[in-house]
Short mmCIF file of C-alpha atoms in Angstrom, two decimals:
data_model
loop_
_atom_site.label_atom_id
_atom_site.label_comp_id
_atom_site.label_asym_id
_atom_site.label_seq_id
_atom_site.Cartn_x
_atom_site.Cartn_y
_atom_site.Cartn_z
CA UNK A 164 0.00 0.00 0.00
CA UNK A 165 1.53 3.38 -0.97
CA UNK A 166 2.72 5.80 1.69
CA UNK A 167 0.12 8.56 2.25
CA UNK A 168 1.04 11.75 0.42
CA UNK A 169 3.29 13.91 2.55
CA UNK A 170 3.93 11.32 5.25
CA UNK A 171 7.59 10.90 6.15
CA UNK A 172 8.93 7.48 5.31
CA UNK A 173 10.75 5.91 8.29
CA UNK A 174 14.54 6.47 8.08
CA UNK A 175 15.07 2.70 8.08
CA UNK A 176 13.63 2.55 4.57
CA UNK A 177 16.49 4.74 3.38
CA UNK A 178 18.97 3.06 5.71
CA UNK A 179 19.38 0.00 3.49
CA UNK A 180 21.40 2.14 1.09
CA UNK A 181 23.36 4.03 3.75
CA UNK A 182 26.62 2.13 3.25
CA UNK A 183 26.41 2.03 -0.55
CA UNK A 184 29.47 3.19 -2.50
CA UNK A 185 27.47 6.09 -3.93
CA UNK A 186 26.38 7.54 -0.59
CA UNK A 187 29.78 6.93 0.97
CA UNK A 188 31.41 8.87 -1.88
CA UNK A 189 28.92 11.71 -1.41
CA UNK A 190 29.98 11.84 2.24
CA UNK A 191 33.71 11.73 1.40
CA UNK A 192 34.07 8.33 3.08
CA UNK A 193 36.23 5.40 1.87
CA UNK A 194 34.64 3.38 -0.93
CA UNK A 195 35.31 -0.13 -2.34
CA UNK A 196 35.26 1.35 -5.85
CA UNK A 197 34.33 4.63 -7.51
CA UNK A 198 30.53 4.63 -7.83
CA UNK A 199 28.95 5.26 -11.23
CA UNK A 200 25.61 6.53 -12.43
CA UNK A 201 24.62 8.53 -15.50
CA UNK A 202 22.40 11.55 -15.92
CA UNK A 203 19.54 10.58 -18.27
CA UNK A 204 20.44 6.92 -17.77
CA UNK A 205 16.73 6.06 -17.63
CA UNK A 206 15.64 7.13 -21.06
CA UNK A 207 15.91 7.42 -24.77
CA UNK A 208 19.03 5.32 -25.33
CA UNK A 209 17.32 2.16 -24.01
CA UNK A 210 15.12 0.12 -26.36
CA UNK A 211 13.16 -1.17 -23.36
CA UNK A 212 12.40 2.43 -22.42
CA UNK A 213 11.12 3.27 -25.89
CA UNK A 214 8.93 0.19 -25.78
CA UNK A 215 7.19 0.94 -22.47
CA UNK A 216 6.83 4.66 -23.33
CA UNK A 217 5.36 4.02 -26.78
CA UNK A 218 2.28 6.18 -27.31
CA UNK A 219 2.46 7.77 -23.83
CA UNK A 220 3.21 11.51 -23.63
CA UNK A 221 6.20 12.41 -21.47
CA UNK A 222 4.35 14.19 -18.69
CA UNK A 223 1.71 11.47 -18.54
CA UNK A 224 4.45 8.87 -18.10
CA UNK A 225 5.81 10.83 -15.12
CA UNK A 226 2.44 10.51 -13.37
CA UNK A 227 2.07 6.71 -13.59
CA UNK A 228 3.83 5.19 -10.56
CA UNK A 229 4.20 1.67 -11.95
CA UNK A 230 5.60 3.02 -15.21
CA UNK A 231 7.96 5.36 -13.34
CA UNK A 232 9.16 2.40 -11.29
CA UNK A 233 9.86 0.29 -14.39
CA UNK A 234 11.70 3.06 -16.26
CA UNK A 235 13.80 3.98 -13.22
CA UNK A 236 14.84 0.36 -12.72
CA UNK A 237 15.77 -0.35 -16.35
CA UNK A 238 19.32 1.12 -16.29
CA UNK A 239 20.01 -0.44 -12.88
CA UNK A 240 19.22 -3.86 -14.30
CA UNK A 241 21.06 -3.33 -17.57
CA UNK A 242 24.13 -1.27 -16.60
CA UNK A 243 24.62 -2.30 -12.93
CA UNK A 244 25.01 1.36 -11.95
CA UNK A 245 25.53 2.26 -8.30
CA UNK A 246 22.46 4.49 -8.03
CA UNK A 247 19.09 4.93 -9.68
CA UNK A 248 17.73 8.35 -10.56
CA UNK A 249 14.01 8.89 -10.26
CA UNK A 250 12.28 9.12 -13.63
CA UNK A 251 10.52 12.47 -13.85
CA UNK A 252 11.01 15.88 -15.45
CA UNK A 253 11.97 19.28 -14.09
CA UNK A 254 8.65 20.81 -15.24
CA UNK A 255 6.50 18.28 -13.33
CA UNK A 256 6.15 20.57 -10.28
CA UNK A 257 5.15 23.47 -12.56
CA UNK A 258 2.42 21.32 -14.07
CA UNK A 259 1.36 20.25 -10.59
CA UNK A 260 0.78 23.83 -9.42
CA UNK A 261 -1.33 24.63 -12.48
CA UNK A 262 1.07 25.97 -15.13
CA UNK A 263 -0.03 25.00 -18.65
CA UNK A 264 3.13 23.22 -19.79
CA UNK A 265 3.67 20.42 -22.28
CA UNK A 266 6.80 18.61 -23.40
CA UNK A 267 6.77 18.54 -27.19
CA UNK A 268 8.89 15.85 -28.91
CA UNK A 269 11.94 17.37 -30.55
CA UNK A 270 11.36 20.72 -28.85
CA UNK A 271 11.17 20.32 -25.07
CA UNK A 272 9.00 22.07 -22.47
CA UNK A 273 6.61 24.63 -23.94
CA UNK A 274 4.68 27.09 -21.73
CA UNK A 275 1.28 28.16 -23.10
CA UNK A 276 1.21 31.47 -21.20
CA UNK A 277 4.71 32.68 -20.27
CA UNK A 278 5.39 34.48 -16.99
CA UNK A 279 6.35 38.07 -17.83
CA UNK A 280 4.47 40.42 -15.48
CA UNK A 281 3.91 40.77 -11.75
CA UNK A 282 0.32 39.64 -12.23
CA UNK A 283 1.57 36.44 -13.86
CA UNK A 284 3.42 35.54 -10.67
CA UNK A 285 0.13 34.80 -8.92
CA UNK A 286 -0.03 31.55 -10.90
CA UNK A 287 3.05 30.27 -9.07
CA UNK A 288 1.67 29.01 -5.75
CA UNK A 289 3.61 26.74 -3.35
CA UNK A 290 3.53 23.03 -4.15
CA UNK A 291 1.75 20.76 -1.66
CA UNK A 292 2.33 17.00 -1.27
CA UNK A 293 -1.29 16.46 -2.31
CA UNK A 294 -0.43 17.99 -5.72
CA UNK A 295 1.90 15.07 -6.53
CA UNK A 296 0.61 11.86 -4.89
CA UNK A 297 2.01 9.88 -7.82
CA UNK A 298 5.54 11.01 -6.83
CA UNK A 299 5.15 9.73 -3.28
CA UNK A 300 3.73 6.44 -4.50
CA UNK A 301 6.40 5.89 -7.16
CA UNK A 302 9.27 6.64 -4.79
CA UNK A 303 7.83 4.21 -2.24
CA UNK A 304 7.57 1.47 -4.85
CA UNK A 305 11.15 2.07 -5.93
CA UNK A 306 12.67 2.16 -2.45
CA UNK A 307 11.05 -1.20 -1.73
CA UNK A 308 12.42 -2.66 -4.97
CA UNK A 309 15.91 -1.14 -4.90
CA UNK A 310 16.86 -2.22 -1.39
CA UNK A 311 20.53 -1.30 -0.89
CA UNK A 312 20.76 0.65 -4.17
CA UNK A 313 20.26 4.38 -3.53
CA UNK A 314 17.53 6.34 -5.30
CA UNK A 315 18.35 9.91 -6.33
CA UNK A 316 15.54 12.44 -6.44
CA UNK A 317 15.86 15.68 -8.40
CA UNK A 318 14.39 19.02 -9.37
CA UNK A 319 15.12 21.91 -11.70
CA UNK A 320 16.84 24.94 -10.18
CA UNK A 321 15.01 28.31 -10.02
CA UNK A 322 17.06 29.94 -12.80
CA UNK A 323 16.45 27.17 -15.32
CA UNK A 324 12.75 26.93 -14.50
CA UNK A 325 12.47 30.71 -14.74
CA UNK A 326 14.08 30.64 -18.17
CA UNK A 327 11.47 28.19 -19.47
CA UNK A 328 8.65 30.20 -17.91
CA UNK A 329 9.79 33.57 -19.22
CA UNK A 330 10.89 32.44 -22.68
CA UNK A 331 7.90 30.14 -23.15
CA UNK A 332 10.18 27.23 -24.03
CA UNK A 333 13.83 26.36 -24.73
CA UNK A 334 16.01 29.30 -25.71
CA UNK A 335 19.50 29.60 -27.15
CA UNK A 336 20.22 33.14 -25.94
CA UNK A 337 17.77 33.56 -23.01
CA UNK A 338 17.13 37.12 -24.13
CA UNK A 339 13.72 37.57 -22.47
CA UNK A 340 15.02 35.98 -19.28
CA UNK A 341 18.04 38.25 -19.09
CA UNK A 342 15.96 41.29 -20.03
CA UNK A 343 13.77 40.70 -16.97
CA UNK A 344 16.75 39.88 -14.78
CA UNK A 345 18.64 43.05 -15.73
CA UNK A 346 15.73 45.40 -16.39
CA UNK A 347 13.24 44.35 -13.69
CA UNK A 348 15.39 42.94 -10.89
CA UNK A 349 12.64 43.12 -8.26
CA UNK A 350 10.23 41.17 -10.46
CA UNK A 351 12.99 38.67 -11.21
CA UNK A 352 13.79 38.21 -7.51
CA UNK A 353 10.16 37.49 -6.71
CA UNK A 354 9.93 35.03 -9.60
CA UNK A 355 12.95 32.96 -8.57
CA UNK A 356 11.93 33.14 -4.90
CA UNK A 357 8.55 31.62 -5.75
CA UNK A 358 10.29 28.96 -7.83
CA UNK A 359 12.65 28.20 -4.95
CA UNK A 360 9.63 27.47 -2.75
CA UNK A 361 8.10 25.19 -5.41
CA UNK A 362 11.41 23.41 -6.02
CA UNK A 363 12.10 22.90 -2.33
CA UNK A 364 8.59 21.52 -1.89
CA UNK A 365 9.12 19.05 -4.73
CA UNK A 366 12.41 17.84 -3.25
CA UNK A 367 10.85 17.50 0.21
CA UNK A 368 8.12 15.24 -1.17
CA UNK A 369 10.76 12.97 -2.70
CA UNK A 370 12.94 12.93 0.43
CA UNK A 371 10.02 12.21 2.74
CA UNK A 372 8.96 9.38 0.44
CA UNK A 373 12.41 7.77 0.76
CA UNK A 374 15.00 8.98 -1.78
CA UNK A 375 18.60 8.75 -0.53
CA UNK A 376 19.98 11.88 -2.22
CA UNK A 377 18.75 14.79 -4.33
CA UNK A 378 20.20 16.65 -7.29
CA UNK A 379 19.39 20.18 -8.34
CA UNK A 380 19.79 20.66 -12.10
CA UNK A 381 20.58 24.17 -13.36
CA UNK A 382 20.80 23.31 -17.03
CA UNK A 383 20.89 26.87 -18.41
CA UNK A 384 22.82 28.75 -15.75
CA UNK A 385 26.07 28.43 -17.70
CA UNK A 386 24.77 31.30 -19.84
CA UNK A 387 25.52 33.74 -17.00
CA UNK A 388 28.64 35.63 -15.95
CA UNK A 389 29.85 35.01 -12.38
CA UNK A 390 28.74 38.43 -11.09
CA UNK A 391 25.25 37.90 -12.49
CA UNK A 392 25.10 34.43 -10.99
CA UNK A 393 26.12 35.81 -7.59
CA UNK A 394 23.51 38.56 -7.66
CA UNK A 395 20.56 37.02 -9.47
CA UNK A 396 20.79 33.25 -8.93
CA UNK A 397 22.71 32.33 -5.79
CA UNK A 398 20.12 33.55 -3.26
CA UNK A 399 17.30 31.40 -4.69
CA UNK A 400 19.46 28.31 -5.19
CA UNK A 401 20.79 28.66 -1.64
CA UNK A 402 17.23 28.87 -0.38
CA UNK A 403 16.44 25.51 -2.00
CA UNK A 404 19.44 23.76 -0.47
CA UNK A 405 18.81 25.31 2.94
CA UNK A 406 15.19 24.13 2.86
CA UNK A 407 16.20 20.46 2.61
CA UNK A 408 19.35 20.57 4.77
CA UNK A 409 17.52 19.25 7.85
CA UNK A 410 16.89 15.87 6.18
CA UNK A 411 20.58 15.01 6.13
CA UNK A 412 20.57 13.45 2.65
CA UNK A 413 23.40 14.35 0.25
CA UNK A 414 22.59 17.33 -1.97
CA UNK A 415 24.13 17.48 -5.46
CA UNK A 416 24.28 20.54 -7.71
CA UNK A 417 24.92 20.38 -11.45
CA UNK A 418 24.94 22.83 -14.32
CA UNK A 419 26.16 22.80 -17.92
CA UNK A 420 28.94 25.11 -19.06
CA UNK A 421 29.51 26.23 -15.48
CA UNK A 422 33.31 26.07 -15.27
CA UNK A 423 33.51 29.79 -14.47
CA UNK A 424 30.78 29.41 -11.83
CA UNK A 425 32.15 26.43 -9.91
CA UNK A 426 33.55 28.44 -7.01
CA UNK A 427 30.15 30.09 -6.52
CA UNK A 428 28.21 26.87 -7.01
CA UNK A 429 30.34 25.38 -4.25
CA UNK A 430 28.94 28.00 -1.87
CA UNK A 431 25.18 27.51 -2.32
CA UNK A 432 24.88 24.53 0.03
CA UNK A 433 25.43 21.37 -2.00
CA UNK A 434 27.50 18.50 -0.60
CA UNK A 435 28.47 17.32 -4.09
CA UNK A 436 29.17 19.55 -7.10
CA UNK A 437 28.68 18.13 -10.58
CA UNK A 438 31.31 19.05 -13.17
CA UNK A 439 30.84 18.98 -16.93
CA UNK A 440 33.62 17.78 -19.24
CA UNK A 441 35.15 21.20 -19.92
CA UNK A 442 37.11 21.40 -16.64
CA UNK A 443 39.36 18.60 -15.32
CA UNK A 444 38.34 17.35 -11.88
CA UNK A 445 41.53 18.44 -10.12
CA UNK A 446 41.00 21.99 -11.40
CA UNK A 447 37.29 21.82 -10.53
CA UNK A 448 38.26 20.83 -6.97
CA UNK A 449 40.48 23.90 -6.70
CA UNK A 450 37.63 26.13 -7.86
CA UNK A 451 34.93 24.52 -5.72
CA UNK A 452 37.03 24.50 -2.58
CA UNK A 453 37.61 21.93 0.17
CA UNK A 454 35.05 19.70 1.79
CA UNK A 455 32.92 18.98 -1.28
CA UNK A 456 32.67 15.74 -3.22
CA UNK A 457 32.74 16.01 -7.01
CA UNK A 458 30.66 14.26 -9.66
CA UNK A 459 31.62 13.79 -13.29
CA UNK A 460 32.94 14.24 -15.84
CA UNK A 461 33.51 12.16 -19.01
CA UNK A 462 32.47 13.87 -22.24
CA UNK A 463 29.33 11.98 -23.39
CA UNK A 464 30.57 12.06 -27.00
CA UNK A 465 33.54 9.87 -26.02
CA UNK A 466 31.09 6.93 -25.77
CA UNK A 467 30.84 6.93 -29.57
CA UNK A 468 34.58 6.20 -29.89
CA UNK A 469 36.12 2.70 -29.79
CA UNK A 470 36.10 0.92 -26.43
CA UNK A 471 39.83 1.36 -25.89
CA UNK A 472 39.46 5.12 -26.31
CA UNK A 473 36.55 5.19 -23.88
CA UNK A 474 38.60 3.28 -21.31
CA UNK A 475 41.60 5.56 -21.76
CA UNK A 476 39.49 8.68 -21.27
CA UNK A 477 37.66 7.16 -18.31
CA UNK A 478 40.99 6.30 -16.71
CA UNK A 479 42.05 9.93 -17.16
CA UNK A 480 38.94 11.06 -15.26
CA UNK A 481 39.71 8.60 -12.47
CA UNK A 482 43.34 9.77 -12.37
CA UNK A 483 42.26 13.42 -12.17
CA UNK A 484 39.91 12.52 -9.32
CA UNK A 485 42.64 10.59 -7.49
CA UNK A 486 44.69 13.77 -7.37
CA UNK A 487 42.06 15.15 -4.99
CA UNK A 488 43.34 12.91 -2.23
CA UNK A 489 39.81 11.98 -1.24
CA UNK A 490 37.24 9.25 -1.85
CA UNK A 491 34.65 11.88 -2.70
CA UNK A 492 34.24 11.17 -6.40
CA UNK A 493 31.13 9.93 -8.17
CA UNK A 494 31.85 8.95 -11.77
CA UNK A 495 29.34 10.35 -14.24
CA UNK A 496 29.20 11.84 -17.69
CA UNK A 497 29.78 15.56 -18.02
CA UNK A 498 26.15 15.83 -19.14
CA UNK A 499 23.36 13.39 -19.93
CA UNK A 500 23.28 10.16 -21.92
CA UNK A 501 22.62 10.95 -25.59
CA UNK A 502 19.63 9.29 -27.29
CA UNK A 503 21.71 7.56 -29.98
CA UNK A 504 24.27 6.16 -27.54
CA UNK A 505 24.87 2.39 -27.57
CA UNK A 506 23.56 1.04 -24.24
CA UNK A 507 26.24 -1.68 -24.29
CA UNK A 508 28.92 1.02 -24.29
CA UNK A 509 27.48 2.37 -21.05
CA UNK A 510 27.41 -1.10 -19.49
CA UNK A 511 31.05 -1.66 -20.48
CA UNK A 512 31.98 1.73 -19.00
CA UNK A 513 30.38 0.90 -15.64
CA UNK A 514 32.24 -2.42 -15.48
CA UNK A 515 35.51 -0.74 -16.43
CA UNK A 516 35.23 2.02 -13.82
CA UNK A 517 34.39 -0.52 -11.11
CA UNK A 518 37.37 -2.67 -12.04
CA UNK A 519 39.86 0.15 -12.61
CA UNK A 520 38.98 1.90 -9.34
CA UNK A 521 38.70 -1.16 -7.06
CA UNK A 522 40.40 -0.43 -3.75
#
């Protein structure tokens, strides 16, 4: 029977994964091998995923607990990764609070009525657990099934969600977003503050249902200069991390093209900072500062090269991480799994990293 929406799942349910390599790495504790998982590992590269999703719109699939369970488990079965990531989408909480959003194939999230005025902000109310009962149910099903394998929950960061809401969909230059940020800073601050409340609420639902860690994705924040990030983004992102700090689960932060922002991203409250492939891990560690674990950072495109090349590049990532003098490294791609990637290449990579990093 599913856990009632909003009810905290007993800590023992999460405790089965407490000594997993993934969670130990997040806590900078000794590990038997470097843990591996992949962003977008549950998705378009897997034929079994395409089969179960056939004919089901993306957002609908995120609201079917049994389907979410199956999709989340598929890469764990196939690749033997050290953690599962909950199958959902960053716009699910926006949909749940009443925003008219759809994910269009080949395009991405599209907002019917963009948020561009102070009056529009009234549509962004706080998210309640009763808005997303399917999340609570799906997480409960997965925690029962996964046992000692950790489940990672996630949400979109305020800046990235704001960009979709203001632009009305994906944007290459984020011109409307930046125009509001620079030209109407008070309106911008209220927008990202409201989104921080929604995002924190979405993460709390997942944590209380039993996830072992959470990741905040800021996919578009690499479009900003450091000073703009500090002024316009850091306060809202910090608010999200502060809101879930009391739960004691590892908090991961990741953005794309954020090499110049790593020192600031290391200050917003995450325990683990994700690094894309543009900055070597030893340099990322210097920028982030001490006390943080790192996650990353093999270029996803390397997976299209011959196996020997993949292994050589993976070994370079492991070597760069070893220079940190800590166990706090989670192996991942520097961004998500690409749809045309060979699933067998991912499975071989997991096996290689486990073998090459065995303590």
